[in-house]
Short mmCIF file of C-alpha atoms and ligand atoms in Angstrom, two decimals:
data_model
loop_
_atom_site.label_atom_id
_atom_site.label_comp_id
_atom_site.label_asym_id
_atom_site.label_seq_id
_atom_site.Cartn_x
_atom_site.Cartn_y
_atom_site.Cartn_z
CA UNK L 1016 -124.39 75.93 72.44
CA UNK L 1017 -126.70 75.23 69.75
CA UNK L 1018 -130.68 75.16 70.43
CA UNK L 1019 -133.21 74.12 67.76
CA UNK L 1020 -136.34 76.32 67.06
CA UNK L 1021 -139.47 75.99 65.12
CA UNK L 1022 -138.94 78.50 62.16
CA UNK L 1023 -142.46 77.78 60.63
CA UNK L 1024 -145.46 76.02 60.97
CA UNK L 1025 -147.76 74.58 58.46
CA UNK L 1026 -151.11 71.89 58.31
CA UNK L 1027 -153.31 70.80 56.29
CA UNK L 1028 -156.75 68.78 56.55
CA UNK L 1029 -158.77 66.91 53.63
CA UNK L 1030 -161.34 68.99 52.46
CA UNK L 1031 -164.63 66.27 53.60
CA UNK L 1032 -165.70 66.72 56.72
CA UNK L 1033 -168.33 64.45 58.85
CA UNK L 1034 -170.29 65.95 61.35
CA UNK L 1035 -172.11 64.12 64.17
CA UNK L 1036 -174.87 64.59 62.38
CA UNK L 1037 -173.72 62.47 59.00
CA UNK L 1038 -172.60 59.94 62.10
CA UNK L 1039 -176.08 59.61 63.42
CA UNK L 1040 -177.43 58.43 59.70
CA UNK L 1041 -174.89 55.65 60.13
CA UNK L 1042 -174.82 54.71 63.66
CA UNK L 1043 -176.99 54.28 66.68
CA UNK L 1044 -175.41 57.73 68.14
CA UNK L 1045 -176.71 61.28 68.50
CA UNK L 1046 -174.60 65.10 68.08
CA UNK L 1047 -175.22 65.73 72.18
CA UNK L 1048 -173.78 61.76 73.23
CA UNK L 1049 -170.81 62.60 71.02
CA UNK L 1050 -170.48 66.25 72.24
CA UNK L 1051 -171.12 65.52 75.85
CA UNK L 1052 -169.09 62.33 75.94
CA UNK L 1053 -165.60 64.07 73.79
CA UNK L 1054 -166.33 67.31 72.97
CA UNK L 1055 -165.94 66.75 69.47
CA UNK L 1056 -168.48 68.48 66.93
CA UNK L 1057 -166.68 67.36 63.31
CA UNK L 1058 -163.73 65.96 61.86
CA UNK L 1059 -162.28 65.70 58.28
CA UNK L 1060 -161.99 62.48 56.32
CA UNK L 1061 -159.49 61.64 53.62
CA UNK L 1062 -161.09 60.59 50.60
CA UNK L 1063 -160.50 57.18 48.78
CA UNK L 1064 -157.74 57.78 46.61
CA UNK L 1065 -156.29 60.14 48.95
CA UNK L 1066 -152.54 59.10 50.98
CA UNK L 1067 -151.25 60.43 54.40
CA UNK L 1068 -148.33 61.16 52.32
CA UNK L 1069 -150.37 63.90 50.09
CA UNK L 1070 -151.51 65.28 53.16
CA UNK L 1071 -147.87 65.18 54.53
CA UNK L 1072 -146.78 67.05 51.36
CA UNK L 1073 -149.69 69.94 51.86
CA UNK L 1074 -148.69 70.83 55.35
CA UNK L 1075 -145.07 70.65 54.26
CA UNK L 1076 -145.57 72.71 51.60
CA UNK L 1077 -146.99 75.62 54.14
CA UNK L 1078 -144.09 74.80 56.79
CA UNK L 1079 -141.77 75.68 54.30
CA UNK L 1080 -143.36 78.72 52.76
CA UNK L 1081 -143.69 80.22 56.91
CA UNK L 1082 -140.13 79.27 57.20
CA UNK L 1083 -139.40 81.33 54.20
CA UNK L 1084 -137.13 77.94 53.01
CA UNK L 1085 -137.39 76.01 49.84
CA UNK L 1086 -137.44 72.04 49.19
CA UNK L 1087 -133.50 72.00 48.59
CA UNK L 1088 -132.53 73.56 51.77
CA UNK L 1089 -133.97 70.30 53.93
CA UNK L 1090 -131.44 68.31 55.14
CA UNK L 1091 -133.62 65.20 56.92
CA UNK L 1092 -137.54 64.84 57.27
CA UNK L 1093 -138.59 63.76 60.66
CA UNK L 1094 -142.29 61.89 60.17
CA UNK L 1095 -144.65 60.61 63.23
CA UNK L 1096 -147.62 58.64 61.66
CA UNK L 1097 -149.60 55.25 62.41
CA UNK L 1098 -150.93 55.34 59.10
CA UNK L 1099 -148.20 55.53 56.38
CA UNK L 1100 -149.04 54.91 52.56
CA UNK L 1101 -146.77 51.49 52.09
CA UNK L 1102 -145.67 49.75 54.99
CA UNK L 1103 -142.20 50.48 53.37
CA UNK L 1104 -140.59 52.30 51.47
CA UNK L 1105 -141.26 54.57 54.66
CA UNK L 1106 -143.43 57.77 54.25
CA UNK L 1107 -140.78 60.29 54.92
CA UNK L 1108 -138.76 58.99 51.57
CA UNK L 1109 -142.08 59.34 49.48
CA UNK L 1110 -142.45 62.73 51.05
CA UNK L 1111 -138.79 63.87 50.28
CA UNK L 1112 -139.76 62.19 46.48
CA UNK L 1113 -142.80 63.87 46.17
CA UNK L 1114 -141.87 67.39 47.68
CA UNK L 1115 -137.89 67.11 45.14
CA UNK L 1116 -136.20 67.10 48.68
CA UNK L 1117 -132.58 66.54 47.51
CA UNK L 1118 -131.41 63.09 48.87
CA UNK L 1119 -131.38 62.86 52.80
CA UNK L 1120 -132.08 61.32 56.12
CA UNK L 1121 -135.82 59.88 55.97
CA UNK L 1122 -136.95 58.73 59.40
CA UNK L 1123 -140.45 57.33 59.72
CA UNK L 1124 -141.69 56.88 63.80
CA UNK L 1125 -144.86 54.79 65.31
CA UNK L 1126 -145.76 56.05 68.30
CA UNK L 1127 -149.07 55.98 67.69
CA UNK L 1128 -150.63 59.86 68.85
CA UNK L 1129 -147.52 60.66 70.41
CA UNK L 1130 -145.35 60.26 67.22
CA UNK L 1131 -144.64 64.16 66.13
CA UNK L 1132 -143.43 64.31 69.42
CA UNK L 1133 -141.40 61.61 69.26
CA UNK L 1134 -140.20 62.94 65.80
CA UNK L 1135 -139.35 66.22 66.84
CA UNK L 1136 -137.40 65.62 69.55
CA UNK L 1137 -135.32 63.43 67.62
CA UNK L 1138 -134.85 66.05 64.91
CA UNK L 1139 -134.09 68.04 68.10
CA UNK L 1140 -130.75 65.88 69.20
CA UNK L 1141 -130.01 66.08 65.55
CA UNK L 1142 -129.55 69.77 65.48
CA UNK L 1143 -128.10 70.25 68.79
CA UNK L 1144 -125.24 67.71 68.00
CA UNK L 1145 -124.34 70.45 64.83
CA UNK L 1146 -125.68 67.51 62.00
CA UNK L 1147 -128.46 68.93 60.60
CA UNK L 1148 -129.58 72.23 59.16
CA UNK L 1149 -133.34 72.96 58.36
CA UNK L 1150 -135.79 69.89 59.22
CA UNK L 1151 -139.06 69.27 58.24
CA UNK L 1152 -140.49 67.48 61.01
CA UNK L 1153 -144.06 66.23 60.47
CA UNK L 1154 -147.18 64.29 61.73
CA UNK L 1155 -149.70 62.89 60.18
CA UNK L 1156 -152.58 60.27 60.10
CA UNK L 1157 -155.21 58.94 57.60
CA UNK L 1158 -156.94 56.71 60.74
CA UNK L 1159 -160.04 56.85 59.42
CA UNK L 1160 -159.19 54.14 57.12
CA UNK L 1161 -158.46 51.78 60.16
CA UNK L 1162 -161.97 52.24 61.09
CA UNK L 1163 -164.64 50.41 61.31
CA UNK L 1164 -167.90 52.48 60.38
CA UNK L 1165 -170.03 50.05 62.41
CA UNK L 1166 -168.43 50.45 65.55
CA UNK L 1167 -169.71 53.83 67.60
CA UNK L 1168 -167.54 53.33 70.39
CA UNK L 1169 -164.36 53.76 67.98
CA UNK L 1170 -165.93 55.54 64.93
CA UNK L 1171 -166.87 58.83 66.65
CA UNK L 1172 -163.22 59.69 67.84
CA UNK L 1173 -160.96 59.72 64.82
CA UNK L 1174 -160.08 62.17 62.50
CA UNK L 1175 -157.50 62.68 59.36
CA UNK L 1176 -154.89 65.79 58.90
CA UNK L 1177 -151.28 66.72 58.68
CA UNK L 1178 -149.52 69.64 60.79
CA UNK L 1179 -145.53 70.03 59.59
CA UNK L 1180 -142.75 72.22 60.98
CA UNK L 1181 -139.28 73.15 59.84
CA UNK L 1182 -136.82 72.91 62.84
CA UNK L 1183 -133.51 74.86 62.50
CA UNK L 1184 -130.31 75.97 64.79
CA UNK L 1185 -130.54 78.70 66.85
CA UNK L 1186 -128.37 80.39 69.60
CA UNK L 1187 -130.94 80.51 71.90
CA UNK L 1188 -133.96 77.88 72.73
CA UNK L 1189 -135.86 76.92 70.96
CA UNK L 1190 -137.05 73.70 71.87
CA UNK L 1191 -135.86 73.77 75.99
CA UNK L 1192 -136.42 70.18 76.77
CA UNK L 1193 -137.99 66.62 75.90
CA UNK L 1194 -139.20 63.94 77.75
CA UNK L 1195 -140.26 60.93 75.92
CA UNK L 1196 -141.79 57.46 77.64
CA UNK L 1197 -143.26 54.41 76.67
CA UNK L 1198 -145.15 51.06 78.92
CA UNK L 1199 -146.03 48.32 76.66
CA UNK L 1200 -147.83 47.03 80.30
CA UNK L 1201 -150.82 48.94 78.69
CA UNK L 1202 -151.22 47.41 75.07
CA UNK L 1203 -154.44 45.52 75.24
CA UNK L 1204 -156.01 49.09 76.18
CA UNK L 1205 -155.87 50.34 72.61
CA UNK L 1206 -154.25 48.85 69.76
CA UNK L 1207 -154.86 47.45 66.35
CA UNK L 1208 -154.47 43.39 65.90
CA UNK L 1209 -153.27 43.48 62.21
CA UNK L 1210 -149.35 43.59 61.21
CA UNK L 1211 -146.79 42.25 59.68
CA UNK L 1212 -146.19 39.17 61.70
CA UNK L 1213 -149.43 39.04 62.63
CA UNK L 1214 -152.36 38.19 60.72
CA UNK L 1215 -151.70 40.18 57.91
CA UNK L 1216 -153.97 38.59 55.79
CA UNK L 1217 -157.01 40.15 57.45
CA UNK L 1218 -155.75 43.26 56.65
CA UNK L 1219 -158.63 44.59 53.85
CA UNK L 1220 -160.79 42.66 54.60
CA UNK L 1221 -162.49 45.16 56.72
CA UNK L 1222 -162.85 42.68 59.59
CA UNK L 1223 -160.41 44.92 61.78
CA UNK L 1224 -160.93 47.90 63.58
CA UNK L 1225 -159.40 49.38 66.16
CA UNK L 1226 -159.68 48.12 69.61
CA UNK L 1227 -159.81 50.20 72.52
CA UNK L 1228 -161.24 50.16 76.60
CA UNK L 1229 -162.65 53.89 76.70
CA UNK L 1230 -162.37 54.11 80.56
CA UNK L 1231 -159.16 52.69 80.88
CA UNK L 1232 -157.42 55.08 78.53
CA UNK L 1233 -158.97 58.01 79.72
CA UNK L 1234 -157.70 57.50 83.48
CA UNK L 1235 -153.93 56.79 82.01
CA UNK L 1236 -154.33 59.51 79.19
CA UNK L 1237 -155.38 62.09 82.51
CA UNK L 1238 -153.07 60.60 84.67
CA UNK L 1239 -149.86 60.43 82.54
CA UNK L 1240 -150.78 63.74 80.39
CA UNK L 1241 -150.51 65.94 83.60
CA UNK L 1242 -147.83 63.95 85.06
CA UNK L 1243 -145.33 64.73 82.49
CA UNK L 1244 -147.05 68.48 82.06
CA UNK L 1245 -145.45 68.83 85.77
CA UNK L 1246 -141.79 66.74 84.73
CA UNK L 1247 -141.50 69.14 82.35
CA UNK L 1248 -141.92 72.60 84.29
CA UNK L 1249 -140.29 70.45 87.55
CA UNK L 1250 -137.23 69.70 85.22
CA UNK L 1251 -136.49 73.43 83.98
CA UNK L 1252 -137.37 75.32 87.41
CA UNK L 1253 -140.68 76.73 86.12
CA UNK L 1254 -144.66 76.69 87.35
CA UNK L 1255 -147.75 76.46 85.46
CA UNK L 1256 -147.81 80.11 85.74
CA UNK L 1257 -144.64 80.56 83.31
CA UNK L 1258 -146.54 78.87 80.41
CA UNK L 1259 -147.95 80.81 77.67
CA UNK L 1260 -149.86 77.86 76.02
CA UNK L 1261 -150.18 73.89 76.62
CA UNK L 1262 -151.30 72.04 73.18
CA UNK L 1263 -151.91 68.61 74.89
CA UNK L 1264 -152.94 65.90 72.26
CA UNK L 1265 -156.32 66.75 71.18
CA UNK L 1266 -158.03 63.27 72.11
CA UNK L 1267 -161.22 64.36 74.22
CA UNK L 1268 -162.25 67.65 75.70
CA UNK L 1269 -162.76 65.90 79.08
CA UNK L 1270 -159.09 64.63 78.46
CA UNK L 1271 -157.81 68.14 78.01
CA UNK L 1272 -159.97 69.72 80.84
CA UNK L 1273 -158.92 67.16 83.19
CA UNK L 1274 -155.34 67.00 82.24
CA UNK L 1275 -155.62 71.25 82.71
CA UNK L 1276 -157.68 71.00 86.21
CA UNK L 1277 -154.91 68.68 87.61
CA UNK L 1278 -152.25 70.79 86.22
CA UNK L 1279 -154.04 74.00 87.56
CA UNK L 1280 -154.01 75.68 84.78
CA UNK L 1281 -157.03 77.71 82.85
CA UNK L 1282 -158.45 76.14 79.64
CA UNK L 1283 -157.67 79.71 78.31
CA UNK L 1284 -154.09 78.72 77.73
CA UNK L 1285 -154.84 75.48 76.49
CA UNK L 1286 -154.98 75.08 72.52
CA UNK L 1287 -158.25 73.33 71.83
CA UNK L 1288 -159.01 71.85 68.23
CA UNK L 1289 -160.55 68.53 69.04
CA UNK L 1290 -163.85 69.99 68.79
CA UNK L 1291 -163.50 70.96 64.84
CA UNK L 1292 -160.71 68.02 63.75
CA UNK L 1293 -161.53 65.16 66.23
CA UNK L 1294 -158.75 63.15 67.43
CA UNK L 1295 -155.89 63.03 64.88
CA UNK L 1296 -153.40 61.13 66.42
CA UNK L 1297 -150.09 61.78 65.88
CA UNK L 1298 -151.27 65.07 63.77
CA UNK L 1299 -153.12 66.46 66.49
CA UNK L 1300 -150.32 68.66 68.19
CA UNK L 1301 -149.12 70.14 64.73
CA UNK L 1302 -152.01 70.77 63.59
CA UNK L 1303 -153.34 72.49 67.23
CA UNK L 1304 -150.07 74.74 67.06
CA UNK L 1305 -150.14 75.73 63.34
CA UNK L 1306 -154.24 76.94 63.74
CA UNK L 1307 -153.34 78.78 66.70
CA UNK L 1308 -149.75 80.37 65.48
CA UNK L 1309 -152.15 81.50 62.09
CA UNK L 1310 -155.12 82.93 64.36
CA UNK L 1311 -152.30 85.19 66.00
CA UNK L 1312 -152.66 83.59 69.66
CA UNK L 1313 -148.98 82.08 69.73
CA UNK L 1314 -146.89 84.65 69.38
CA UNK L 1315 -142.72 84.49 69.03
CA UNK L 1316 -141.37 84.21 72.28
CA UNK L 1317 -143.75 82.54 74.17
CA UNK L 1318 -143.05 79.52 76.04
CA UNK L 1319 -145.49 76.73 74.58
CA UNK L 1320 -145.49 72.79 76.05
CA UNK L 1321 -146.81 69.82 73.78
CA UNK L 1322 -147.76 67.19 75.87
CA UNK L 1323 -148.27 63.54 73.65
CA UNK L 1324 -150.64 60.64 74.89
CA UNK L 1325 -151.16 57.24 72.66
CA UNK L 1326 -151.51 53.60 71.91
CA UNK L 1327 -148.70 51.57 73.42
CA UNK L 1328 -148.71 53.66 75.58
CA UNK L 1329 -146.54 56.03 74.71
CA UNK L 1330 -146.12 59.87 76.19
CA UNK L 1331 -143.80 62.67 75.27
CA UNK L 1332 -143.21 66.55 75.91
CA UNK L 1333 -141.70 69.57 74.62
CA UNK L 1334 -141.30 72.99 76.40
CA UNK L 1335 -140.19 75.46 73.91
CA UNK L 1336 -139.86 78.79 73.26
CA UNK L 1337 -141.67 79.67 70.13
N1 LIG U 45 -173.03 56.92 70.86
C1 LIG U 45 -173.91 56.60 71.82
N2 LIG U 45 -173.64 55.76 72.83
C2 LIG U 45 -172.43 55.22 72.87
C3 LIG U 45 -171.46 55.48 71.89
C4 LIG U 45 -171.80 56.37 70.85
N3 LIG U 45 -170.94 56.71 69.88
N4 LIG U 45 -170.34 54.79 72.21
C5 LIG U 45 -170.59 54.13 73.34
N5 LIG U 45 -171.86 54.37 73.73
C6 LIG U 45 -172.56 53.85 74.91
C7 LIG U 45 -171.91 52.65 75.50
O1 LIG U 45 -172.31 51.48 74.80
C8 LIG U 45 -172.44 52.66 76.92
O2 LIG U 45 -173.74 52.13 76.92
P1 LIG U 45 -174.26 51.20 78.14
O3 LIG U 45 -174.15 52.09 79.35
O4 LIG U 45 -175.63 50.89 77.73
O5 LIG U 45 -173.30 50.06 78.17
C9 LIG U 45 -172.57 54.16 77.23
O6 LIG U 45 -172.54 54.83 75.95
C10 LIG U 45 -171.48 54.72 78.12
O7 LIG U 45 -170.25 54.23 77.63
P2 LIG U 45 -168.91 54.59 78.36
O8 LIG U 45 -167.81 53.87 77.64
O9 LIG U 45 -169.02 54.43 79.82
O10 LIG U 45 -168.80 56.15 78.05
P3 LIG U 45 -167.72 57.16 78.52
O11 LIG U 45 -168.36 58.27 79.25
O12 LIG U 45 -166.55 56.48 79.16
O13 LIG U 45 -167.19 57.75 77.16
C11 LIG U 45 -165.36 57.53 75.62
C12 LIG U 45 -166.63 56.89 76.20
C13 LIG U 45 -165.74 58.82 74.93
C14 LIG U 45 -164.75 56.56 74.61
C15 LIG U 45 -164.38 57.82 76.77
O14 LIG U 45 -164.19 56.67 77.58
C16 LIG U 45 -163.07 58.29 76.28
O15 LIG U 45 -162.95 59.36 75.73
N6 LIG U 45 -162.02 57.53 76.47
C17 LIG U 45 -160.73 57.86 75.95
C18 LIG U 45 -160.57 57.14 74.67
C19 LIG U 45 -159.82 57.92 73.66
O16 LIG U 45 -159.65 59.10 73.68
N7 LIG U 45 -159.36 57.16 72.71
C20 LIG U 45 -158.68 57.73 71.62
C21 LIG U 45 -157.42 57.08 71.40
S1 LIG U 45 -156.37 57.24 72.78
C22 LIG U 45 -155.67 58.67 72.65
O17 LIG U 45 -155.71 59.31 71.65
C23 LIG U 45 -155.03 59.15 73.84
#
């Protein structure tokens, strides 16, 4: 039987940050609304001439180095992202340009936050079915330029990084089991109203921004996040008790606490980073396991459980053994 395992981890976040207090000289907002309200303290912004696709490339670049693999041993890149550079080519193939990946699979997913989980367990099937060797599998968002800077309920939130893995066989799990879902019922919640079939032209003309009900989300992001939490353990004959770590998708602290109250487990074993890079969408659970496999916290052999929440909506997890 062949498993696939995470073999190394990597992120990286642009070096700006904004802080809730830079947000209070630009909106009517304060540090303690924002850090009573989401937890969230700072988050990093790409600059202008900056593409998801550079950070892609930085994380990558780390993934590969933990992994102790070089660009020519990748055999397919695996990328979740709401934000790519072009709306095609797609960003994986400018990553595998970029990075002197020899020719290979490129697969690009939206899934809005939950799209590195979506890409992983993809890359997952792949190796399991015997096709694929060493995968980078990545996620990665700059969503701050979908923002609009005017807007406090939106503009507080969001935040831009990359978090990368490489994925290879292994005898033993490895990645255990994924659960992936999706309800377009729920679009109108959150979702941005420019496309390709639909009113493209007002993309850049800063008219846009992303449109979201707050208290809507929250109850399905709580509701569904803790749901699945329990699918997984339910599906593989484990309890709460038998996880090492859950590194839920860092949208909100009050998210993440609820999600870990209904799930009855301590916020000690969850991974918190919404506090430091806001929420990253689909870079948030990379870039949550990569800080907390680097601090020394995750440790080989512990059994870890992403657990994916976004915009369509969409929901995904992963129980692994790291
Ligand atoms: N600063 C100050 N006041 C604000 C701000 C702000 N940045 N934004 C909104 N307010 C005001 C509102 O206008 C409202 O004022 P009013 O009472 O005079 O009308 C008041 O604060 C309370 O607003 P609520 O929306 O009720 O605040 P709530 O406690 O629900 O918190 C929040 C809002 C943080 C958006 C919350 O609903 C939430 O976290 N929802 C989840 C949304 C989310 O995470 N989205 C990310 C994408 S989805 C995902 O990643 C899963």
């Amino acid at each position: 039987m062949i498993y696939s395992r995470i073999a190394g981890t990597g992120r990286y976040l642009p070096e700006k940050t904004l802080t809730n207090a830079d947000l209070e000289n630009m909106v009517e907002t304060s540090d303690e609304w924002i850090q009573t309200r989401t937890g969230i303290r700072q988050r990093h912004v790409a600059s202008e001439d900056e593409l998801t696709s550079d950070l892609c490339v930085e994380a990558a670049k780390a993934a590969l180095d933990s992994a102790d693999v070089t660009a020519e041993d990748i055999d397919a890149i695996f990328v979740g992202t709401t934000s790519p550079d072009l709306i095609f080519p797609n960003i994986a193939t400018i990553i595998q340009h970029k990075m002197g990946i020899p020719a290979c699979p490129c697969y690009a997913t939206e899934a809005a936050c939950t799209g590195f989980v979506y890409a992983i367990s993809a890359a997952d099937k792949f190796i399991r079915c015997g096709d694929l060797k060493n995968v980078l599998v990545i996620g990665a968002e700059i969503i701050t330029k979908l923002i609009d800077w005017n807007d406090r309920d939106t503009c507080v939130l969001f935040g831009d990084g990359a978090g990368a893995v490489v994925l290879q066989p292994s005898d033993e799990p490895g990645i255990i089991s994924t659960h992936l879902g999706a309800d377009g019922e729920y679009k109108e919640l959150l979702y941005y109203p420019v496309g390709v079939s639909n009113d493209l032209a007002a993309a850049g003309l800063g008219d846009s921004r992303i449109m979201m009900s707050g208290n809507d989300v929250f109850k399905v992001a709580v509701k569904t996040l803790s749901s699945i939490a329990q699918e997984a353990l339910d599906a593989n004959g484990l309890t709460i008790d038998d996880l090492d770590w859950l590194i839920p998708h860092q949208a909100n602290l009050r998210i993440i606490q609820a999600t870990a109250k209904r799930v009855g487990l301590s916020m000690d074993k969850v991974v918190q980073t919404v506090q430091i890079h806001g929420n990253t969408s689909a870079a948030s659970i990379p870039l949550a396991l990569d800080v907390a496999v680097r601090d020394g916290r995750i440790k080989p052999g512990q059994l870890l459980l992403f657990d994916a929440f976004g915009g369509g909506f969409t929901w995904g997890s992963v129980l692994l053994r790291f």
